[in-house]
Amino acid sequence: MPELPEVETTRRGIAPSLTGQRILQVTVRERRLRWPLPRGFEAQVAGCRVGGVRRRAKYLLVDTDRGTLMIHLGMSGSLRICPAGTPWRRHDHLALVLDSGHHLRFHDPRRFGCWLWTAGDPLAHPLLHGLGPEPLGDGFTADHLARACKGRAASIKQAVMDARVVVGVGNIYACEALFAAGIDPRRPAGRVGKPRLARLVGAIRAVLQRSIGLGGTTLRDFLNESGQPGYFRQQLQVYGRAGQPCPACGAAIRRVTLGQRSTFYCQRCQR
Ligand SMILES: [Zn+2]
């Protein structure tokens, strides 16, 4: 599944080819995405000029002079820029035809992705309103995390994976960041002290930044449609390594289930 680093890598990849372009038309081959493309979608988008591409959580926001396209990659979606004459592949569902002679093509075998149009402020859209801060933005601080965790009995891992606390911290990143911060993922969120929460904020930022830095690799991996995450696998310290030695102390990595998600940690290094 494309996670925040893959979405950010996609944003950086497509933004230069989209910004300043006029969308001449929208070609749709399959309307049945996560939510069916509404009738009239093509007419709303055709003729718009793109001002820029932002990201909020895992949504790409293509801002135009008339409104904003909100794109989510779902489980298996990907975007690419290609010359207009490029043959369509199976599962290419939609294209923006740009005046540069290129297409922005949307490919999504499982069709859990979505394309929405809003003429208003996309950040006020029900899908984005009420989300926590961006993990790499200024709003994600130890103070913020301490407020969000105060009195919370659920585990610290579930807290950082809650999009109302902070967006974009997927399961792999939560496991890796908690290991880097030396925090037991099972510990109640309300019982992690502020210095340790500050360490966790830094670890979450670092693990996401590192993955974005490796974006080319991860992007290629998820385009392979293997169905398995290919995220910076060589760099993973605990995720998916149950029974193997902890890279810090040599104790066996443990696997438990928290909030129905596989959770990997070192009992000796994480308290
Ligand atoms: Zn260890």
Short mmCIF file of C-alpha atoms and ligand atoms in Angstrom, two decimals:
data_model
loop_
_atom_site.label_atom_id
_atom_site.label_comp_id
_atom_site.label_asym_id
_atom_site.label_seq_id
_atom_site.Cartn_x
_atom_site.Cartn_y
_atom_site.Cartn_z
CA MET A 1 0.00 0.00 0.00
CA PRO A 2 1.41 3.41 -0.87
CA GLU A 3 2.30 5.08 2.42
CA LEU A 4 3.03 8.73 3.09
CA PRO A 5 6.62 8.56 1.75
CA GLU A 6 5.42 7.02 -1.52
CA VAL A 7 2.71 9.64 -1.87
CA GLU A 8 5.20 12.42 -1.20
CA THR A 9 7.62 10.87 -3.71
CA THR A 10 4.78 10.78 -6.24
CA ARG A 11 3.99 14.44 -5.55
CA ARG A 12 7.59 15.44 -6.15
CA GLY A 13 7.67 13.34 -9.29
CA ILE A 14 4.54 14.72 -10.95
CA ALA A 15 4.50 18.35 -9.75
CA PRO A 16 7.03 19.76 -12.25
CA SER A 17 5.13 18.22 -15.19
CA LEU A 18 1.73 19.47 -13.98
CA THR A 19 2.37 22.94 -12.62
CA GLY A 20 1.37 25.65 -15.08
CA GLN A 21 -0.23 23.17 -17.47
CA ARG A 22 -3.74 23.46 -18.83
CA ILE A 23 -5.79 20.27 -18.61
CA LEU A 24 -7.17 19.98 -22.14
CA GLN A 25 -9.44 17.07 -21.36
CA VAL A 26 -9.99 14.12 -19.05
CA THR A 27 -10.10 10.64 -20.55
CA VAL A 28 -11.88 8.08 -18.40
CA ARG A 29 -11.82 4.34 -19.09
CA GLU A 30 -13.17 3.08 -15.78
CA ARG A 31 -15.47 5.08 -13.49
CA ARG A 32 -15.73 2.45 -10.76
CA LEU A 33 -13.03 3.57 -8.37
CA ARG A 34 -13.45 3.55 -4.57
CA TRP A 35 -16.21 6.06 -5.21
CA PRO A 36 -17.59 6.11 -8.76
CA LEU A 37 -16.46 9.14 -10.75
CA PRO A 38 -19.50 11.41 -10.87
CA ARG A 39 -21.18 12.32 -14.12
CA GLY A 40 -19.84 15.67 -15.19
CA PHE A 41 -16.42 15.11 -13.60
CA GLU A 42 -14.64 15.45 -16.96
CA ALA A 43 -16.46 18.70 -17.77
CA GLN A 44 -15.53 20.19 -14.37
CA VAL A 45 -11.84 19.46 -14.77
CA ALA A 46 -11.33 20.10 -18.50
CA GLY A 47 -9.96 23.56 -19.22
CA CYS A 48 -8.49 24.15 -15.75
CA ARG A 49 -4.96 25.41 -15.34
CA VAL A 50 -2.84 23.70 -12.66
CA GLY A 51 -1.32 26.02 -10.06
CA GLY A 52 0.58 23.39 -8.07
CA VAL A 53 0.45 20.02 -6.34
CA ARG A 54 0.23 19.72 -2.57
CA ARG A 55 -0.09 16.76 -0.25
CA ARG A 56 -2.24 16.48 2.87
CA ALA A 57 -2.02 13.15 4.69
CA LYS A 58 -2.10 10.61 1.85
CA TYR A 59 -4.14 12.82 -0.49
CA LEU A 60 -2.55 14.59 -3.43
CA LEU A 61 -4.17 17.97 -4.03
CA VAL A 62 -3.88 19.27 -7.58
CA ASP A 63 -4.81 22.93 -7.27
CA THR A 64 -6.25 24.62 -10.34
CA ASP A 65 -7.75 28.02 -11.13
CA ARG A 66 -11.28 26.60 -10.69
CA GLY A 67 -10.97 24.07 -7.91
CA THR A 68 -8.89 21.20 -6.58
CA LEU A 69 -8.54 17.58 -7.59
CA MET A 70 -8.15 15.33 -4.55
CA ILE A 71 -6.43 12.06 -5.45
CA HIS A 72 -5.89 9.07 -3.16
CA LEU A 73 -3.85 6.09 -4.33
CA GLY A 74 -5.77 3.58 -2.21
CA MET A 75 -4.17 0.14 -1.94
CA SER A 76 -2.47 -0.17 -5.30
CA GLY A 77 -2.78 3.13 -7.16
CA SER A 78 0.04 4.92 -8.96
CA LEU A 79 0.43 7.98 -11.15
CA ARG A 80 2.82 8.59 -13.99
CA ILE A 81 3.52 11.20 -16.59
CA CYS A 82 3.87 9.80 -20.11
CA PRO A 83 3.69 11.04 -23.72
CA ALA A 84 0.09 11.17 -24.98
CA GLY A 85 0.69 8.37 -27.47
CA THR A 86 1.87 5.86 -24.88
CA PRO A 87 -0.25 2.67 -25.11
CA TRP A 88 -2.71 2.28 -22.24
CA ARG A 89 -1.91 -0.55 -19.88
CA ARG A 90 -4.46 -2.81 -18.24
CA HIS A 91 -5.75 -1.03 -15.10
CA ASP A 92 -4.95 2.45 -16.46
CA HIS A 93 -8.32 4.00 -15.58
CA LEU A 94 -8.01 7.69 -16.25
CA ALA A 95 -5.77 10.34 -17.78
CA LEU A 96 -5.45 14.09 -17.60
CA VAL A 97 -4.51 15.29 -21.09
CA LEU A 98 -2.05 18.18 -20.67
CA ASP A 99 -1.21 20.88 -23.19
CA SER A 100 2.45 19.79 -23.02
CA GLY A 101 1.45 16.70 -25.04
CA HIS A 102 1.70 14.47 -21.97
CA HIS A 103 -0.80 12.51 -19.93
CA LEU A 104 -1.05 12.09 -16.20
CA ARG A 105 -2.20 8.46 -16.06
CA PHE A 106 -3.81 6.76 -13.08
CA HIS A 107 -3.15 3.04 -12.73
CA ASP A 108 -4.91 1.05 -10.01
CA PRO A 109 -5.48 -2.72 -10.25
CA ARG A 110 -7.55 -2.94 -7.07
CA ARG A 111 -9.50 0.30 -7.62
CA PHE A 112 -9.51 1.43 -3.99
CA GLY A 113 -8.05 4.76 -5.07
CA CYS A 114 -10.22 7.79 -5.66
CA TRP A 115 -10.44 11.05 -7.62
CA LEU A 116 -12.61 13.80 -6.21
CA TRP A 117 -13.22 17.37 -7.27
CA THR A 118 -13.92 20.25 -4.94
CA ALA A 119 -14.48 23.88 -5.81
CA GLY A 120 -14.00 24.87 -2.15
CA ASP A 121 -11.10 24.65 0.28
CA PRO A 122 -9.90 21.03 0.12
CA LEU A 123 -8.58 21.22 3.69
CA ALA A 124 -12.18 21.82 4.85
CA HIS A 125 -13.41 18.75 2.93
CA PRO A 126 -14.93 16.10 5.24
CA LEU A 127 -12.14 13.66 4.32
CA LEU A 128 -9.43 16.06 5.47
CA HIS A 129 -11.14 18.17 8.10
CA GLY A 130 -10.21 17.14 11.64
CA LEU A 131 -6.98 15.36 10.75
CA GLY A 132 -3.96 15.76 12.99
CA PRO A 133 -0.83 17.61 11.90
CA GLU A 134 1.58 16.49 9.21
CA PRO A 135 4.41 14.43 10.76
CA LEU A 136 7.05 16.46 8.90
CA GLY A 137 5.36 19.81 9.54
CA ASP A 138 5.81 22.37 12.32
CA GLY A 139 2.60 21.31 14.08
CA PHE A 140 3.95 17.89 15.10
CA THR A 141 5.82 18.61 18.33
CA ALA A 142 6.41 16.92 21.68
CA ASP A 143 3.86 19.35 23.20
CA HIS A 144 1.25 18.34 20.65
CA LEU A 145 1.90 14.63 21.14
CA ALA A 146 1.84 14.99 24.94
CA ARG A 147 -1.55 16.73 24.76
CA ALA A 148 -2.90 14.04 22.42
CA CYS A 149 -1.63 11.19 24.64
CA LYS A 150 -2.65 12.64 28.00
CA GLY A 151 -4.79 10.19 29.96
CA ARG A 152 -4.94 7.82 27.03
CA ALA A 153 -5.04 4.14 27.99
CA ALA A 154 -4.59 2.80 24.45
CA SER A 155 -1.06 1.88 23.44
CA ILE A 156 1.43 4.49 22.27
CA LYS A 157 1.63 2.67 18.95
CA GLN A 158 -2.11 2.98 18.37
CA ALA A 159 -1.91 6.65 19.36
CA VAL A 160 0.71 7.55 16.75
CA MET A 161 -1.18 5.56 14.10
CA ASP A 162 -4.37 7.55 14.83
CA ALA A 163 -4.81 10.14 12.07
CA ARG A 164 -6.43 12.55 14.52
CA VAL A 165 -3.14 12.57 16.49
CA VAL A 166 -0.77 12.72 13.51
CA VAL A 167 -1.32 11.66 9.90
CA GLY A 168 0.67 9.29 7.77
CA VAL A 169 2.36 7.07 10.36
CA GLY A 170 1.68 3.61 8.94
CA ASN A 171 2.33 0.33 10.70
CA ILE A 172 5.89 -0.17 9.48
CA TYR A 173 6.90 3.38 10.35
CA ALA A 174 5.29 3.18 13.80
CA CYS A 175 7.21 -0.02 14.62
CA GLU A 176 10.51 1.38 13.38
CA ALA A 177 10.13 4.75 15.09
CA LEU A 178 9.20 3.18 18.44
CA PHE A 179 12.29 0.98 18.23
CA ALA A 180 14.48 3.98 17.43
CA ALA A 181 12.97 5.86 20.38
CA GLY A 182 13.34 2.87 22.76
CA ILE A 183 9.64 2.85 23.62
CA ASP A 184 7.65 -0.36 24.15
CA PRO A 185 4.80 -0.19 21.59
CA ARG A 186 2.39 -1.73 24.12
CA ARG A 187 2.90 0.99 26.74
CA PRO A 188 -0.23 3.07 27.42
CA ALA A 189 0.14 6.36 25.55
CA GLY A 190 -0.67 8.37 28.68
CA ARG A 191 2.24 6.77 30.51
CA VAL A 192 5.06 7.84 28.20
CA GLY A 193 6.93 10.84 29.60
CA LYS A 194 7.50 14.02 27.63
CA PRO A 195 11.25 13.54 26.99
CA ARG A 196 10.48 10.15 25.48
CA LEU A 197 7.63 11.58 23.42
CA ALA A 198 10.07 14.19 22.12
CA ARG A 199 12.40 11.37 21.11
CA LEU A 200 9.50 9.62 19.39
CA VAL A 201 8.60 12.76 17.40
CA GLY A 202 12.20 12.92 16.17
CA ALA A 203 12.22 9.20 15.36
CA ILE A 204 8.97 9.40 13.36
CA ARG A 205 10.30 12.32 11.35
CA ALA A 206 13.62 10.54 10.73
CA VAL A 207 12.09 7.26 9.61
CA LEU A 208 9.72 9.03 7.20
CA GLN A 209 12.46 11.31 5.86
CA ARG A 210 14.74 8.35 5.26
CA SER A 211 12.01 6.55 3.36
CA ILE A 212 11.25 9.64 1.26
CA GLY A 213 14.97 9.88 0.53
CA LEU A 214 14.79 6.35 -0.84
CA GLY A 215 11.60 7.24 -2.71
CA GLY A 216 12.80 6.10 -6.09
CA THR A 217 13.37 2.60 -4.82
CA THR A 218 10.14 2.32 -2.90
CA LEU A 219 8.15 3.78 -5.76
CA ARG A 220 9.53 1.19 -8.12
CA ASP A 221 8.70 -1.49 -5.59
CA PHE A 222 5.09 -0.57 -5.22
CA LEU A 223 4.71 -0.21 -8.98
CA ASN A 224 5.71 -3.85 -9.24
CA GLU A 225 2.26 -4.76 -7.93
CA SER A 226 3.73 -7.61 -5.96
CA GLY A 227 1.12 -6.98 -3.29
CA GLN A 228 3.89 -6.87 -0.69
CA PRO A 229 5.34 -3.67 0.71
CA GLY A 230 8.82 -3.07 -0.60
CA TYR A 231 9.52 -0.18 1.73
CA PHE A 232 13.20 0.35 2.38
CA ARG A 233 13.38 -3.26 3.43
CA GLN A 234 17.14 -3.34 3.92
CA GLN A 235 16.87 -0.56 6.49
CA LEU A 236 14.15 -2.16 8.62
CA GLN A 237 15.40 -2.83 12.15
CA VAL A 238 12.42 -4.68 13.64
CA TYR A 239 9.48 -4.79 11.22
CA GLY A 240 8.97 -8.27 9.77
CA ARG A 241 11.95 -9.63 11.72
CA ALA A 242 10.26 -11.76 14.41
CA GLY A 243 12.70 -14.26 15.93
CA GLN A 244 15.73 -12.57 14.38
CA PRO A 245 18.32 -10.85 16.58
CA CYS A 246 17.77 -7.23 17.54
CA PRO A 247 20.37 -5.14 15.67
CA ALA A 248 21.16 -3.27 18.91
CA CYS A 249 21.33 -6.00 21.59
CA GLY A 250 20.95 -9.37 19.88
CA ALA A 251 17.79 -10.43 21.75
CA ALA A 252 15.08 -12.04 19.59
CA ILE A 253 12.62 -9.59 18.04
CA ARG A 254 9.09 -10.26 19.24
CA ARG A 255 5.84 -10.04 17.35
CA VAL A 256 2.51 -9.20 18.99
CA THR A 257 -0.81 -7.90 17.69
CA LEU A 258 -1.92 -4.40 18.71
CA GLY A 259 -5.12 -2.93 17.33
CA GLN A 260 -5.22 -5.87 14.91
CA ARG A 261 -1.84 -4.92 13.43
CA SER A 262 1.36 -6.94 13.57
CA THR A 263 3.76 -5.22 15.90
CA PHE A 264 7.48 -5.94 16.15
CA TYR A 265 9.73 -4.85 19.01
CA CYS A 266 12.71 -5.72 21.17
CA GLN A 267 11.74 -6.49 24.73
CA ARG A 268 15.20 -5.52 26.00
CA CYS A 269 15.68 -2.22 24.14
CA GLN A 270 12.12 -0.90 24.33
CA ARG A 271 10.59 0.05 27.67
ZN ZN B 1 17.36 -4.98 21.50
#
